[in-house]
Structure formats: structure tokens, C-alpha cells
Tab-separated table of C-alpha atoms and ligand atoms in Angstrom:
chain	number	residue	atom	x	y	z
A	1	MET	CA	0.000	0.000	0.000
A	2	SER	CA	1.318	3.399	-0.971
A	3	VAL	CA	0.621	6.585	0.984
A	4	LEU	CA	1.291	10.176	-0.060
A	5	ILE	CA	2.430	12.287	2.898
A	6	THR	CA	2.043	16.039	2.332
A	7	GLY	CA	4.179	18.182	4.658
A	8	GLY	CA	6.306	15.094	5.306
A	9	ALA	CA	9.496	17.148	5.822
A	10	GLY	CA	7.973	18.965	8.799
A	11	TYR	CA	8.002	18.185	12.507
A	12	ILE	CA	5.138	15.684	12.805
A	13	GLY	CA	5.384	14.564	9.177
A	14	SER	CA	9.049	13.497	9.407
A	15	HIS	CA	8.336	11.305	12.455
A	16	THR	CA	5.297	9.835	10.716
A	17	VAL	CA	7.276	8.944	7.578
A	18	ILE	CA	9.603	6.865	9.761
A	19	GLU	CA	6.743	5.011	11.488
A	20	MET	CA	4.865	4.421	8.211
A	21	LEU	CA	7.993	2.901	6.632
A	22	ALA	CA	8.580	0.783	9.747
A	23	ALA	CA	4.988	-0.469	9.493
A	24	GLY	CA	5.645	-1.653	5.929
A	25	TYR	CA	3.895	1.090	3.950
A	26	ASP	CA	5.444	2.594	0.830
A	27	VAL	CA	5.524	6.363	1.146
A	28	VAL	CA	5.764	9.256	-1.274
A	29	VAL	CA	6.482	12.637	0.299
A	30	ALA	CA	5.549	16.110	-0.978
A	31	ASP	CA	6.629	19.330	0.729
A	32	ASN	CA	7.464	22.847	-0.475
A	33	PHE	CA	10.042	23.378	2.339
A	34	TYR	CA	8.252	26.536	3.436
A	35	ASN	CA	8.785	25.562	7.070
A	36	SER	CA	11.296	22.708	6.810
A	37	LYS	CA	14.640	21.740	5.308
A	38	PRO	CA	15.836	19.041	2.874
A	39	GLU	CA	18.137	17.867	5.682
A	40	SER	CA	15.139	16.423	7.548
A	41	ILE	CA	14.328	14.217	4.547
A	42	ARG	CA	17.987	13.100	4.335
A	43	ARG	CA	17.972	12.170	8.020
A	44	VAL	CA	14.633	10.372	7.808
A	45	LYS	CA	15.999	8.220	4.961
A	46	THR	CA	19.074	7.367	7.039
A	47	LEU	CA	17.076	6.601	10.183
A	48	ALA	CA	14.551	4.481	8.279
A	49	GLY	CA	17.279	2.792	6.217
A	50	LYS	CA	14.973	3.129	3.219
A	51	GLU	CA	14.634	5.312	0.136
A	52	PHE	CA	11.361	6.889	-0.912
A	53	PRO	CA	10.297	9.358	-3.611
A	54	PHE	CA	10.285	13.017	-2.544
A	55	TYR	CA	8.715	15.889	-4.493
A	56	GLN	CA	9.323	19.559	-3.756
A	57	CYS	CA	5.768	20.527	-4.532
A	58	ASP	CA	3.239	23.030	-3.221
A	59	ILE	CA	-0.172	21.528	-2.494
A	60	ARG	CA	-1.742	24.477	-4.333
A	61	ASP	CA	0.066	23.390	-7.513
A	62	LYS	CA	-2.580	21.225	-9.187
A	63	ASP	CA	-0.363	20.130	-12.075
A	64	GLY	CA	2.500	19.226	-9.756
A	65	LEU	CA	0.228	17.155	-7.517
A	66	SER	CA	-1.468	15.487	-10.495
A	67	GLU	CA	1.952	14.464	-11.793
A	68	ILE	CA	2.666	12.704	-8.465
A	69	PHE	CA	-0.623	10.788	-8.725
A	70	ARG	CA	0.185	9.883	-12.356
A	71	LYS	CA	3.596	8.507	-11.385
A	72	HIS	CA	2.460	6.582	-8.283
A	73	ARG	CA	-0.595	4.526	-7.433
A	74	ILE	CA	-1.538	6.250	-4.169
A	75	ASP	CA	-3.961	4.388	-1.878
A	76	ALA	CA	-4.318	7.083	0.790
A	77	VAL	CA	-3.011	10.528	1.747
A	78	ILE	CA	-1.816	11.803	5.113
A	79	HIS	CA	-2.221	15.551	4.864
A	80	PHE	CA	0.078	17.569	7.152
A	81	ALA	CA	0.993	20.416	4.771
A	82	GLY	CA	-0.135	23.805	5.992
A	83	LEU	CA	0.717	26.888	7.996
A	84	LYS	CA	0.406	26.569	11.763
A	85	ALA	CA	1.355	29.729	13.664
A	86	VAL	CA	-1.666	31.074	15.531
A	87	GLY	CA	-0.352	34.646	15.957
A	88	GLU	CA	0.842	34.890	12.355
A	89	SER	CA	-2.586	33.752	11.150
A	90	VAL	CA	-4.133	36.818	12.776
A	91	GLU	CA	-1.689	39.046	10.821
A	92	LYS	CA	-1.953	37.113	7.550
A	93	PRO	CA	-5.410	35.532	7.303
A	94	LEU	CA	-5.397	35.450	3.496
A	95	GLU	CA	-2.179	33.431	3.408
A	96	TYR	CA	-3.625	30.973	5.930
A	97	TYR	CA	-6.934	30.496	4.093
A	98	ASP	CA	-5.118	30.208	0.773
A	99	CYS	CA	-2.540	27.665	1.920
A	100	ASN	CA	-4.608	25.598	4.352
A	101	VAL	CA	-8.111	25.724	2.882
A	102	GLY	CA	-7.184	26.397	-0.769
A	103	GLY	CA	-4.383	23.828	-0.655
A	104	THR	CA	-6.681	21.167	0.804
A	105	LEU	CA	-9.319	21.848	-1.882
A	106	THR	CA	-6.732	21.410	-4.627
A	107	LEU	CA	-5.411	18.243	-3.001
A	108	CYS	CA	-8.924	16.771	-2.731
A	109	GLU	CA	-9.717	17.609	-6.368
A	110	VAL	CA	-6.563	15.868	-7.528
A	111	MET	CA	-7.317	12.900	-5.263
A	112	ARG	CA	-10.854	12.606	-6.621
A	113	ASP	CA	-9.633	12.799	-10.227
A	114	ALA	CA	-7.092	10.062	-9.478
A	115	GLY	CA	-9.709	7.887	-7.734
A	116	CYS	CA	-7.885	8.079	-4.373
A	117	LYS	CA	-10.556	8.839	-1.775
A	118	ARG	CA	-8.928	8.216	1.601
A	119	ILE	CA	-7.446	11.077	3.603
A	120	VAL	CA	-6.040	11.381	7.117
A	121	PHE	CA	-6.063	15.052	8.055
A	122	SER	CA	-4.038	16.994	10.672
A	123	SER	CA	-6.713	18.757	12.631
A	124	SER	CA	-6.246	20.269	16.052
A	125	ALA	CA	-7.762	20.428	19.520
A	126	THR	CA	-8.143	24.116	18.722
A	127	VAL	CA	-11.430	23.287	16.887
A	128	TYR	CA	-13.047	22.692	20.307
A	129	GLY	CA	-12.722	26.429	21.007
A	130	SER	CA	-12.751	27.922	24.468
A	131	PHE	CA	-16.197	26.934	25.795
A	132	ASN	CA	-16.102	23.147	26.022
A	133	PRO	CA	-14.912	21.687	29.338
A	134	SER	CA	-12.025	19.181	29.436
A	135	PRO	CA	-11.796	16.263	28.944
A	136	LEU	CA	-12.681	17.149	25.356
A	137	LYS	CA	-14.710	14.548	23.459
A	138	GLU	CA	-15.184	14.234	19.725
A	139	ASP	CA	-18.962	14.727	19.867
A	140	MET	CA	-18.675	18.152	21.541
A	141	GLN	CA	-19.544	21.199	19.503
A	142	THR	CA	-16.705	22.638	17.400
A	143	GLY	CA	-16.169	25.903	15.577
A	144	ALA	CA	-16.031	28.561	18.309
A	145	VAL	CA	-12.434	29.212	17.328
A	146	THR	CA	-10.631	32.454	18.088
A	147	ASN	CA	-8.163	32.887	15.225
A	148	PRO	CA	-7.854	32.285	11.462
A	149	TYR	CA	-5.512	29.287	11.931
A	150	GLY	CA	-8.098	27.506	14.064
A	151	ARG	CA	-10.832	28.493	11.626
A	152	THR	CA	-8.929	26.876	8.723
A	153	LYS	CA	-8.826	23.604	10.701
A	154	TYR	CA	-12.542	23.835	11.478
A	155	MET	CA	-13.397	24.726	7.859
A	156	ILE	CA	-11.316	21.873	6.463
A	157	GLU	CA	-13.009	19.418	8.839
A	158	GLU	CA	-16.409	20.609	7.570
A	159	ILE	CA	-15.296	20.440	3.919
A	160	LEU	CA	-14.046	16.880	4.355
A	161	LYS	CA	-17.305	15.876	6.094
A	162	ASP	CA	-19.281	17.344	3.155
A	163	ILE	CA	-17.129	15.453	0.649
A	164	CYS	CA	-17.787	12.199	2.543
A	165	ARG	CA	-21.545	12.943	2.662
A	166	SER	CA	-21.634	13.607	-1.079
A	167	ASP	CA	-19.776	10.459	-2.111
A	168	ASN	CA	-19.800	7.371	0.076
A	169	GLU	CA	-16.533	6.110	-1.395
A	170	TRP	CA	-14.619	8.747	0.595
A	171	THR	CA	-12.966	8.244	3.989
A	172	ALA	CA	-11.670	11.181	6.036
A	173	VAL	CA	-10.045	10.651	9.419
A	174	LEU	CA	-9.860	14.020	11.181
A	175	LEU	CA	-7.115	13.667	13.764
A	176	ARG	CA	-7.371	16.309	16.475
A	177	TYR	CA	-3.887	16.643	17.949
A	178	PHE	CA	-3.395	18.044	21.414
A	179	ASN	CA	0.113	19.418	22.182
A	180	PRO	CA	2.828	17.481	20.331
A	181	ILE	CA	6.317	17.699	21.873
A	182	GLY	CA	9.416	15.481	22.037
A	183	ALA	CA	11.551	14.192	19.203
A	184	HIS	CA	12.822	10.968	17.649
A	185	ILE	CA	14.753	8.922	20.203
A	186	SER	CA	17.932	9.240	18.088
A	187	GLY	CA	17.978	13.034	18.557
A	188	GLN	CA	18.389	13.311	14.777
A	189	ILE	CA	15.021	14.830	13.900
A	190	GLY	CA	12.794	17.171	15.880
A	191	GLU	CA	10.952	20.473	15.913
A	192	ASP	CA	12.903	23.303	14.279
A	193	PRO	CA	10.942	26.525	14.697
A	194	ASN	CA	11.909	29.690	12.825
A	195	GLY	CA	12.980	32.591	15.042
A	196	ILE	CA	11.764	32.817	18.622
A	197	PRO	CA	9.491	29.859	19.377
A	198	ASN	CA	5.801	30.441	20.158
A	199	ASN	CA	5.234	27.056	21.771
A	200	LEU	CA	6.247	26.050	25.257
A	201	MET	CA	8.620	23.103	24.775
A	202	PRO	CA	10.847	24.641	22.081
A	203	TYR	CA	11.047	27.770	24.220
A	204	VAL	CA	12.021	25.750	27.319
A	205	SER	CA	14.676	23.855	25.301
A	206	GLN	CA	16.157	27.075	23.930
A	207	VAL	CA	16.349	28.557	27.428
A	208	ALA	CA	18.040	25.372	28.646
A	209	ILE	CA	20.680	25.604	25.906
A	210	GLY	CA	21.262	29.294	26.609
A	211	LYS	CA	19.913	30.734	23.348
A	212	LEU	CA	17.130	32.463	25.286
A	213	GLN	CA	17.556	33.979	28.705
A	214	GLN	CA	14.457	32.880	30.555
A	215	LEU	CA	11.009	31.459	30.027
A	216	SER	CA	8.024	33.767	30.466
A	217	ILE	CA	5.180	31.820	32.032
A	218	TYR	CA	2.007	33.358	30.664
A	219	GLY	CA	-0.131	33.753	33.760
A	220	ASP	CA	-0.147	32.080	37.189
A	221	ASP	CA	-3.696	33.068	38.115
A	222	TYR	CA	-5.677	30.563	36.071
A	223	ASP	CA	-8.193	28.303	37.759
A	224	THR	CA	-5.780	25.329	37.808
A	225	ALA	CA	-3.923	23.525	40.616
A	226	ASP	CA	-0.853	25.840	40.483
A	227	GLY	CA	-2.403	28.726	38.520
A	228	THR	CA	-0.540	28.046	35.253
A	229	GLY	CA	-2.133	26.750	32.035
A	230	VAL	CA	-2.785	23.011	31.707
A	231	ARG	CA	-2.341	21.106	28.412
A	232	ASP	CA	-2.329	17.543	27.108
A	233	TYR	CA	1.262	17.088	25.887
A	234	ILE	CA	1.787	14.100	23.606
A	235	HIS	CA	5.067	12.613	22.377
A	236	VAL	CA	5.475	13.136	18.625
A	237	ALA	CA	6.493	9.474	18.189
A	238	ASP	CA	3.185	8.371	19.747
A	239	LEU	CA	1.382	10.832	17.507
A	240	ALA	CA	3.181	9.357	14.485
A	241	LEU	CA	2.057	5.849	15.479
A	242	GLY	CA	-1.501	7.188	15.716
A	243	HIS	CA	-1.245	8.087	12.012
A	244	VAL	CA	-0.215	4.538	11.090
A	245	LYS	CA	-3.319	3.254	12.889
A	246	ALA	CA	-5.466	5.938	11.246
A	247	VAL	CA	-4.297	4.850	7.772
A	248	ASP	CA	-4.995	1.188	8.660
A	249	TYR	CA	-8.480	2.334	9.699
A	250	ALA	CA	-9.032	4.491	6.594
A	251	LEU	CA	-8.217	1.550	4.328
A	252	LYS	CA	-11.005	-0.504	5.922
A	253	ASN	CA	-13.746	2.057	6.665
A	254	LYS	CA	-15.811	4.755	4.935
A	255	GLY	CA	-17.104	8.158	5.974
A	256	ALA	CA	-15.730	10.991	8.116
A	257	GLU	CA	-14.538	10.374	11.655
A	258	ALA	CA	-13.003	12.882	14.076
A	259	ILE	CA	-10.563	11.315	16.542
A	260	ASN	CA	-8.560	12.921	19.368
A	261	LEU	CA	-4.863	12.127	19.627
A	262	GLY	CA	-3.842	12.995	23.168
A	263	THR	CA	-2.811	11.202	26.331
A	264	GLY	CA	-5.806	12.253	28.444
A	265	THR	CA	-3.518	13.770	31.101
A	266	GLY	CA	-3.038	17.478	31.661
A	267	TYR	CA	0.223	19.048	32.845
A	268	SER	CA	0.696	22.660	33.900
A	269	VAL	CA	3.462	24.940	32.633
A	270	LEU	CA	5.211	24.602	36.003
A	271	ASP	CA	4.875	20.775	35.806
A	272	ILE	CA	6.651	20.899	32.443
A	273	VAL	CA	9.447	23.121	33.740
A	274	LYS	CA	9.988	20.782	36.723
A	275	ALA	CA	9.798	17.625	34.612
A	276	PHE	CA	12.299	19.077	32.112
A	277	GLU	CA	14.709	20.092	34.887
A	278	GLU	CA	14.514	16.680	36.564
A	279	ALA	CA	14.685	14.577	33.396
A	280	ASN	CA	17.719	16.465	32.081
A	281	GLY	CA	19.478	17.769	35.202
A	282	ILE	CA	19.415	21.323	33.874
A	283	LYS	CA	17.862	24.523	35.229
A	284	VAL	CA	15.225	26.462	33.323
A	285	PRO	CA	15.057	30.024	34.651
A	286	TYR	CA	11.588	31.547	34.384
A	287	LYS	CA	9.538	34.570	35.340
A	288	ILE	CA	5.803	34.987	35.666
A	289	ALA	CA	4.415	37.200	32.890
A	290	PRO	CA	0.906	38.397	32.010
A	291	ARG	CA	-1.531	35.989	30.391
A	292	ARG	CA	-1.180	35.517	26.618
A	293	SER	CA	-4.265	36.664	24.767
A	294	GLY	CA	-6.394	33.796	23.411
A	295	ASP	CA	-5.055	31.221	25.917
A	296	ILE	CA	-7.441	29.073	27.941
A	297	ALA	CA	-6.830	27.650	31.426
A	298	THR	CA	-7.169	23.955	30.693
A	299	CYS	CA	-7.257	21.730	27.620
A	300	PHE	CA	-6.922	17.947	27.658
A	301	SER	CA	-8.439	15.070	25.742
A	302	ASP	CA	-10.647	12.120	26.314
A	303	PRO	CA	-8.529	9.683	24.267
A	304	SER	CA	-10.941	6.723	24.502
A	305	LYS	CA	-12.278	6.938	20.932
A	306	ALA	CA	-8.775	6.482	19.487
A	307	LYS	CA	-8.353	3.389	21.636
A	308	ARG	CA	-11.741	2.008	20.615
A	309	LEU	CA	-11.583	2.743	16.852
A	310	LEU	CA	-7.864	2.646	16.137
A	311	GLY	CA	-6.528	0.417	18.916
A	312	TRP	CA	-4.086	3.235	19.675
A	313	GLN	CA	-2.978	4.682	22.980
A	314	ALA	CA	-0.035	6.951	23.812
A	315	GLN	CA	2.820	4.985	25.447
A	316	ARG	CA	5.409	7.633	26.299
A	317	ASN	CA	5.324	9.706	29.496
A	318	ILE	CA	6.282	13.273	30.290
A	319	ASP	CA	9.867	12.291	31.228
A	320	ASP	CA	10.334	10.647	27.820
A	321	MET	CA	8.967	13.795	26.172
A	322	CYS	CA	11.339	16.091	28.102
A	323	ARG	CA	14.381	13.849	27.599
A	324	ASP	CA	13.797	13.443	23.873
A	325	SER	CA	13.121	17.169	23.329
A	326	TRP	CA	16.423	17.959	25.043
A	327	ARG	CA	18.385	15.281	23.152
A	328	TRP	CA	17.279	16.852	19.847
A	329	GLN	CA	17.950	20.427	21.057
A	330	SER	CA	21.341	19.683	22.615
A	331	GLN	CA	22.579	17.650	19.628
A	332	ASN	CA	21.290	20.286	17.167
A	333	PRO	CA	21.592	23.678	18.881
A	334	SER	CA	20.639	25.462	15.644
A	335	GLY	CA	18.175	22.868	14.397
A	336	TYR	CA	18.730	22.015	10.742
A	337	ASP	CA	20.193	25.497	10.145
A	338	GLY	CA	23.105	25.703	7.780
A	339	LEU	CA	22.506	22.134	6.676
A	340	GLY	CA	20.370	23.029	3.657
B	401	LIG	P1	5.487	21.903	10.278
B	401	LIG	O1	5.423	23.339	9.848
B	401	LIG	O2	6.736	21.406	10.882
B	401	LIG	O3	5.114	20.967	9.046
B	401	LIG	C1	4.275	21.367	7.997
B	401	LIG	C2	5.008	21.073	6.686
B	401	LIG	O4	4.161	21.467	5.594
B	401	LIG	C3	6.329	21.850	6.541
B	401	LIG	O5	7.349	20.957	6.178
B	401	LIG	C4	6.035	22.864	5.434
B	401	LIG	O6	7.185	23.155	4.672
B	401	LIG	C5	4.967	22.143	4.650
B	401	LIG	N1	4.069	23.035	3.900
B	401	LIG	C6	3.462	24.175	4.342
B	401	LIG	N2	2.713	24.700	3.368
B	401	LIG	C7	2.832	23.886	2.291
B	401	LIG	C8	2.296	23.904	0.978
B	401	LIG	N3	1.479	24.880	0.571
B	401	LIG	N4	2.642	22.904	0.116
B	401	LIG	C9	3.473	21.917	0.511
B	401	LIG	N5	4.018	21.845	1.745
B	401	LIG	C10	3.692	22.824	2.620
B	401	LIG	O7	4.243	21.663	11.255
B	401	LIG	P2	3.884	20.398	12.154
B	401	LIG	O8	3.998	20.808	13.568
B	401	LIG	O9	4.597	19.191	11.672
B	401	LIG	O10	2.343	20.287	11.831
B	401	LIG	C11	1.843	19.433	10.819
B	401	LIG	C12	0.343	19.638	10.700
B	401	LIG	O11	-0.253	19.374	11.966
B	401	LIG	C13	-0.077	21.058	10.334
B	401	LIG	O12	-1.188	20.979	9.462
B	401	LIG	C14	-0.471	21.662	11.652
B	401	LIG	O13	-1.434	22.677	11.497
B	401	LIG	C15	-1.070	20.467	12.364
B	401	LIG	N6	-1.021	20.580	13.834
B	401	LIG	C16	0.149	20.848	14.461
B	401	LIG	C17	0.188	20.981	15.845
B	401	LIG	C18	1.471	21.327	16.565
B	401	LIG	O14	1.383	21.793	17.709
B	401	LIG	N7	2.626	21.102	15.992
B	401	LIG	C19	-0.989	20.809	16.587
B	401	LIG	C20	-2.177	20.518	15.914
B	401	LIG	C21	-2.177	20.406	14.524
B	402	LIG	C1	1.196	25.737	26.080
B	402	LIG	C2	1.093	26.392	27.464
B	402	LIG	C3	0.877	28.788	27.361
B	402	LIG	C4	4.875	29.517	25.712
B	402	LIG	C5	-0.864	25.929	20.399
B	402	LIG	C6	-1.938	26.234	19.405
B	402	LIG	C7	-2.733	24.999	19.113
B	402	LIG	C8	-1.823	23.834	18.702
B	402	LIG	C9	-0.684	23.646	19.635
B	402	LIG	C10	-1.746	23.709	16.328
B	402	LIG	C11	0.046	27.521	27.514
B	402	LIG	C12	2.172	28.393	28.026
B	402	LIG	C13	3.733	28.915	26.204
B	402	LIG	C14	5.652	30.341	26.566
B	402	LIG	C15	4.117	29.848	28.350
B	402	LIG	N1	-1.234	24.042	17.423
B	402	LIG	N2	3.371	29.077	27.505
B	402	LIG	N3	5.241	30.460	27.881
B	402	LIG	O1	-1.251	27.460	23.115
B	402	LIG	O2	-1.758	25.128	24.016
B	402	LIG	O3	-1.473	25.460	21.593
B	402	LIG	O4	-0.015	24.884	19.870
B	402	LIG	O5	-2.834	23.287	16.085
B	402	LIG	O6	-3.642	25.322	18.104
B	402	LIG	O7	-2.793	27.243	19.937
B	402	LIG	O8	0.501	25.607	23.033
B	402	LIG	O9	2.908	25.451	23.539
B	402	LIG	O10	1.944	27.692	22.846
B	402	LIG	O11	1.363	26.761	25.091
B	402	LIG	O12	3.788	30.005	29.536
B	402	LIG	O13	6.654	30.924	26.179
B	402	LIG	O14	2.330	27.024	27.763
B	402	LIG	O15	0.315	29.912	27.967
B	402	LIG	O16	-0.532	27.476	28.805
B	402	LIG	P1	-1.066	26.014	23.022
B	402	LIG	P2	1.760	26.401	23.560
């Protein structure tokens, strides 16, 4: 079985390519390197010990995508490609709608024309918005999102549901990720954000290595055990394995299905700082700063549907996540920078 992985050079995509190859799938990868480097593909090939076709292609390029489907018999697509920075999406909504929504429409048209009607989509816990209480369940209302990035994820979910309603040959697995962190156990691939990181774990790692002076903890007056924000952090390798199970599922089932990928456990910002310090024996200086606009107090999953439908459950704990994040950061202080 052959699977096209869009955005396969990126953070979650690169880990998923490795797990898909290990599970025996043939993969074809397409990425425009907007937020990734060719070096990640080189390292994935080395780690997997396997070759696979790679195309530098934008998902909005219909001819380029069609050419990939002409050259390869693709049975399913895992669709990671897209823009993902919440703050940037507020500044550049048109770019986000064009790339995420427009790109997905083009991809689906090409898939339909090629007769490939199975897609596993990177959605996000952000579609639950700020009103639903945790643990978040798939049947809760979605759409009360607060930024254009989140709205693209919600809109794409709705588009894929409509496609499945209109044609019962389609399968769409809408994977709602919680907070992916960690890196491949080798320390060879990991998250490589541009500029100053927005997300907690890359920020913590860059403070630990001395690139940034101290962490700002955004608020200690939330209604949580220690006052700092609580999230459901999930190891990227577990997330990658969830995609393998989602493709297995998509090959055997029809229709649209939203599925959470989280651990079901919430950790606060202070929990993460402590866990990182203990796992790695390194101090992470921090200060308490004002709340970040748009943040909610608590967000964690009910992961039972993934267990029931996919037979998948996260295996790695918070210490594994902190250790593996640090191994990647300390072995690659500048990420893939300078390595093409
Ligand atoms: P990433 O930026 O590392 O990976 C995305 C990849 O897509 C990059 O390699 C980028 O170059 C590529 N890409 C972007 N636009 C493209 C286009 N038009 N054509 C072809 N390739 C394009 O991000 P990630 O963290 O690996 O996230 C993967 C997916 O998961 C994204 O859709 C993201 O929105 C979603 N997601 C991420 C998180 C998270 O916290 N990392 C959480 C929930 C959902
Ligand atoms: C986690 C916690 C912050 C940085 C975002 C997107 C979401 C999804 C994942 C894609 C919060 C606190 C953070 C810092 C801090 N992405 N924090 N200091 O906001 O839960 O989710 O990434 O779909 O859509 O919104 O993740 O890592 O930014 O924050 O105190 O420097 O850490 O306030 O409580 P978030 P995050």
C-alpha cells in the first residue's frame, strides 16, 4: 500500500514517515520546504534505512500534484501540509486560508480525479474552542475558534465531512492533535521553529541551551492547581504511530470520523518546567508574565475513541517527552540550520 504524505518534511510529518515505513507502507512525500529543510528528509531516509520518492511541490500546484498521482498509485493521503502559527494567522489571514483551505481543496480535487478517496487530516484540539470543558470529546460542539488558523482547521473538517456525505466512497479521518512535543529517540530529527518559538517546549529547550535567557510563564492566576495553564502534551512518536493506525483504519472504513490524539492527562506549565529540569538535570530560569491573549486555562483530551476505533494509545510519558526534546535540542543547537 502506498501513501502520499504532504508536509512530510515537517516536525510531525518526518516522524510519521519513519513510522509508516517501519509499518511496511510505501511512502511518497511532498513538501514545499516553506517551514522545513531538505536535511530532515535526508535524516529520515538514514534513520529508516529506506529510500522513498520526494517531491518539492506546493499543495496548491494542481499540475505538480497530479503528476505525483500519475507517477504513483496512491492508496491514501496523510495531509500535514499547511501553515500553523496562531499569531501569524491573525496578521496574515489570506495566506492561511489560501494555503490551508485552498491547498486542501486542490489536493482533494486531484485525489478525486485520481480515484484516491482516503485522507487522514491533521486537525487540532483548537477546533473545540474555548467553551467546552475538558476532557474534550469528539462529539462536543466545534467551531467557536478564536483565530484564522483555528478556523482553517474547522473549515477543512467541515469540507471533508461534506465530501464524505456527497460520495460514500470517501474516507476522512480528522485527527485532532493536542500538544505534540518530544523528538525521535535518536535526537536526529525534531521540531525546528523559525525565530523565537511560540510554543512552550521549544522555548524551554532554547532557554536550557542558553539561546534564550528565561522562560516567560504566561499567567499564574488561572483556575488550575498551580495557577498556570494546563495542556495535554503528547510525544510526537506516539502521535506518528496514531497516524499509522489511522491509515490502517481508513483503508477498511468509509465516511468521516473525528478522533482525538492525546494522552488524556493534563500538565501545567510549572509541571513541564519541573519535569524538564529533573529529566535532564538542567535549570530552566523563568519569570511569571501576564496571560497571553487567546489562551485558555485547561485543555486535555478524552482519548478513549482512538483506543476504541484505532486500537491506539499513547505509550510515552512526560519524562520521555522532556528527555527526547532535550536530546534533539542539545545535539542540534541550531536545528537544521546551515545544513540546507
Ligand atoms: P510543520 O510546519 O513542521 O510541518 C508542515 C510542513 O508542511 C512543513 O514541512 C512545510 O514546509 C509544509 N508546507 C506548508 N505549506 C505547504 C504547501 N502549501 N505545500 C506543501 N508543503 C507545505 O508543522 P507540524 O507541527 O509538523 O504540523 C503538521 C500539521 O499538523 C499542520 O497541518 C499543523 O497545522 C497540524 N497541527 C500541528 C500541531 C502542533 O502543535 N505542531 C498541533 C495541531 C495540529
Ligand atoms: C502551552 C502552554 C501557554 C509559551 C498551540 C496552538 C494549538 C496547537 C498547539 C496547532 C500555555 C504556556 C507557552 C511560553 C508559556 N497548534 N506558555 N510560555 O497554546 O496550548 O497550543 O499549539 O494546532 O492550536 O494554539 O501551546 O505550547 O503555545 O502553550 O507560559 O513561552 O504554555 O500559555 O498554557 P497552546 P503552547
